[in-house]
Coordinates of C-alpha atoms in Angstrom, one line a residue:
M281 CA -0.8 8.0 -43.4
L282 CA 2.6 6.6 -42.9
V283 CA 3.2 8.9 -40.0
A284 CA -0.3 7.9 -38.7
A285 CA 0.9 4.3 -38.8
A286 CA 4.1 5.2 -37.1
L287 CA 2.2 6.9 -34.3
L288 CA 0.2 3.7 -33.8
V289 CA 3.5 1.8 -33.2
L290 CA 4.3 4.2 -30.4
V291 CA 1.1 3.2 -28.6
R292 CA 2.8 0.0 -27.6
W293 CA 5.2 2.0 -25.3
G294 CA 3.1 4.9 -23.9
P295 CA 0.2 4.5 -21.5
L296 CA -3.3 4.9 -22.9
W297 CA -4.5 6.3 -19.5
E298 CA -3.0 7.4 -16.3
V299 CA -4.7 7.3 -12.9
R300 CA -3.1 9.0 -9.9
L301 CA -4.1 8.8 -6.2
H302 CA -3.0 11.3 -3.6
A303 CA -3.7 11.1 0.2
P304 CA -2.0 12.5 3.3
Q305 CA -0.5 9.1 4.1
Y306 CA 0.8 8.8 0.5
P307 CA 2.3 12.3 -0.2
E308 CA 4.3 11.0 -3.1
G309 CA 1.1 9.5 -4.5
L310 CA 0.3 6.2 -6.1
G311 CA -0.7 5.6 -9.7
L312 CA -1.5 3.3 -12.5
H313 CA -0.6 3.2 -16.2
I314 CA -3.2 1.6 -18.3
R315 CA -1.3 0.4 -21.4
V316 CA -2.5 -1.3 -24.6
N317 CA -1.5 -4.7 -23.2
T318 CA -1.2 -4.4 -19.4
V319 CA -1.8 -2.3 -16.3
D320 CA 1.2 -1.4 -14.2
G321 CA 2.1 1.0 -11.5
L322 CA 3.5 4.5 -12.1
K323 CA 6.3 3.4 -9.7
S324 CA 7.5 0.0 -8.7
G325 CA 5.0 -1.5 -6.2
D326 CA 2.2 1.0 -6.9
L327 CA -0.2 -1.7 -8.4
Q328 CA 0.4 -4.0 -5.4
S329 CA -0.2 -1.0 -3.0
I330 CA -3.4 0.0 -4.8
N331 CA -4.6 -3.6 -4.7
G332 CA -3.8 -3.8 -1.0
L333 CA -5.8 -0.6 -0.3
N334 CA -8.7 -1.8 -2.5
H335 CA -9.0 -4.9 -0.4
Y336 CA -10.0 -2.7 2.6
I337 CA -13.0 -1.4 0.8
G338 CA -14.0 -4.8 -0.8
M339 CA -12.8 -3.9 -4.3
R340 CA -11.4 -6.7 -6.5
A341 CA -7.7 -6.8 -7.2
I342 CA -6.6 -5.3 -10.5
E343 CA -5.1 -8.3 -12.3
P344 CA -4.0 -7.4 -15.9
D345 CA -4.1 -11.1 -17.0
A346 CA -7.8 -11.2 -16.1
I347 CA -8.7 -8.3 -18.4
P348 CA -9.5 -9.7 -21.9
E349 CA -9.3 -6.3 -23.6
L350 CA -5.6 -6.2 -22.9
R351 CA -5.2 -9.3 -25.0
W352 CA -7.2 -7.9 -28.0
M353 CA -6.0 -4.2 -28.0
P354 CA -2.5 -4.8 -29.3
W355 CA -3.9 -6.7 -32.3
I356 CA -6.5 -4.0 -33.0
V357 CA -3.9 -1.3 -32.9
A358 CA -1.6 -3.3 -35.2
A359 CA -4.5 -3.9 -37.6
F360 CA -5.1 -0.1 -37.8
G361 CA -1.4 0.5 -38.4
V362 CA -1.3 -2.1 -41.2
A363 CA -4.5 -0.5 -42.7
A364 CA -2.9 2.9 -42.5
V365 CA 0.2 1.7 -44.4
T366 CA -2.1 0.1 -47.0
I367 CA -4.0 3.3 -47.4
A368 CA -0.8 5.3 -47.8
I369 CA 0.4 2.9 -50.5
S370 CA -2.9 2.5 -52.4
G371 CA -4.2 6.1 -51.9
W372 CA -7.7 4.7 -52.0
R373 CA -10.0 7.3 -50.5
P374 CA -12.9 5.0 -49.6
L375 CA -10.5 2.8 -47.6
L376 CA -9.4 5.9 -45.7
M377 CA -13.0 6.9 -45.0
G378 CA -13.7 3.4 -43.7
W379 CA -10.5 3.6 -41.6
L380 CA -11.6 6.9 -40.0
L381 CA -15.1 5.6 -39.3
A382 CA -13.9 2.4 -37.8
F383 CA -11.3 4.3 -35.8
A384 CA -13.9 6.7 -34.4
C385 CA -16.3 3.9 -33.6
L386 CA -13.7 1.7 -31.9
G387 CA -12.4 4.7 -30.0
A388 CA -15.9 5.5 -28.7
V389 CA -16.4 1.8 -27.7
G390 CA -13.0 1.7 -26.1
I391 CA -13.7 4.8 -23.9
W392 CA -17.1 3.4 -23.0
D393 CA -15.6 0.0 -22.1
F394 CA -12.9 1.7 -19.9
W395 CA -15.7 3.6 -18.1
R396 CA -17.6 0.4 -17.7
W397 CA -14.5 -1.4 -16.3
E398 CA -14.0 1.5 -13.8
H399 CA -17.7 1.4 -12.9
N400 CA -17.6 -2.4 -12.2
Y401 CA -14.5 -2.1 -10.1
G402 CA -15.8 0.9 -8.1
H403 CA -19.4 -0.3 -7.6
N404 CA -19.3 -4.1 -7.3
L405 CA -17.7 -4.4 -3.9
D406 CA -17.5 -7.5 -1.7
M407 CA -19.0 -6.2 1.5
E408 CA -18.2 -9.4 3.3
A409 CA -14.4 -8.8 2.7
A410 CA -14.5 -5.1 3.2
I411 CA -12.8 -3.8 6.3
I412 CA -13.9 -0.2 5.8
I413 CA -17.6 0.3 4.9
V414 CA -19.1 3.7 4.2
P415 CA -22.8 3.3 3.4
G416 CA -23.7 4.5 -0.1
M417 CA -20.0 5.1 -1.1
T418 CA -18.8 4.0 -4.5
Y419 CA -15.1 4.1 -5.5
Q420 CA -15.2 4.6 -9.3
P421 CA -12.3 6.8 -10.3
P422 CA -13.1 9.6 -12.8
L423 CA -12.7 8.8 -16.5
V424 CA -11.2 12.3 -16.9
G425 CA -10.4 14.8 -14.2
S426 CA -10.4 14.6 -10.4
K427 CA -12.6 13.1 -7.8
Q428 CA -12.4 12.7 -4.0
L429 CA -12.7 9.0 -2.9
L430 CA -12.6 8.9 0.9
N431 CA -9.2 10.5 1.8
F432 CA -7.8 10.0 -1.7
R433 CA -7.9 12.5 -4.5
A434 CA -8.1 10.4 -7.7
T435 CA -7.1 12.0 -11.0
A436 CA -7.3 10.4 -14.4
W437 CA -6.0 11.7 -17.8
P438 CA -5.3 10.2 -21.2
G439 CA -1.6 9.2 -21.5
T440 CA 0.9 9.5 -24.3
G441 CA -0.4 6.3 -26.0
A442 CA -3.9 7.9 -26.2
A443 CA -2.3 11.1 -27.6
A444 CA -0.5 9.0 -30.2
M445 CA -3.8 7.4 -31.2
G446 CA -5.5 10.8 -31.3
G447 CA -2.7 12.1 -33.5
S448 CA -3.0 9.1 -35.8
F449 CA -6.7 9.8 -36.2
L450 CA -6.1 13.5 -36.8
L451 CA -3.5 12.7 -39.5
G452 CA -6.1 10.5 -41.1
V453 CA -8.5 13.4 -41.2
V454 CA -5.8 15.6 -42.7
A455 CA -5.1 12.9 -45.3
L456 CA -8.8 12.9 -46.2
A457 CA -8.9 16.7 -46.5
M458 CA -5.8 16.6 -48.7
S459 CA -7.3 13.9 -50.9
R460 CA -10.5 16.0 -51.4
R461 CA -8.3 19.0 -52.5
R462 CA -6.4 16.8 -54.9
K463 CA -9.6 15.4 -56.3
R464 CA -11.0 18.9 -56.9
A465 CA -7.8 20.1 -58.5
A466 CA -7.7 17.2 -61.0

């Protein structure tokens, strides 16, 4: 559980999700890192370029300070890290089971919330401000995988921060399995 807690510390530096956009006029591509506390470009200027392109289709600008989840997430991850250390010290199995349940539930809610965020950005367009209008077109990037959006190929995958979170959860499952074996052996 101490290693699980350490992995949660790494979430602060690695992106939770990565979105890449490729088009003929952007052969080097554009992209976003969605981090636990902000959204930034894969390269310097990518977020500004994506916001500029989004303006053409009537999509709102991506403004990290306007996304409340980015203020809460660091605290939630920190709380799970502190709880993991507490579990490691106490060895209390019911606390571990509660940690795993809460982790799984919040993970599912987090993925749903990210999908909802992408849906809102890709569907709630300002047609008055849009310069390019394609009737019936929506611009929601994929949650996972690739999707064609006009002349852009959008690709989204979990990042190293998500892998660290997943690894932390799996270590919790391993700790639970080990605690069962110890209980049976005693």
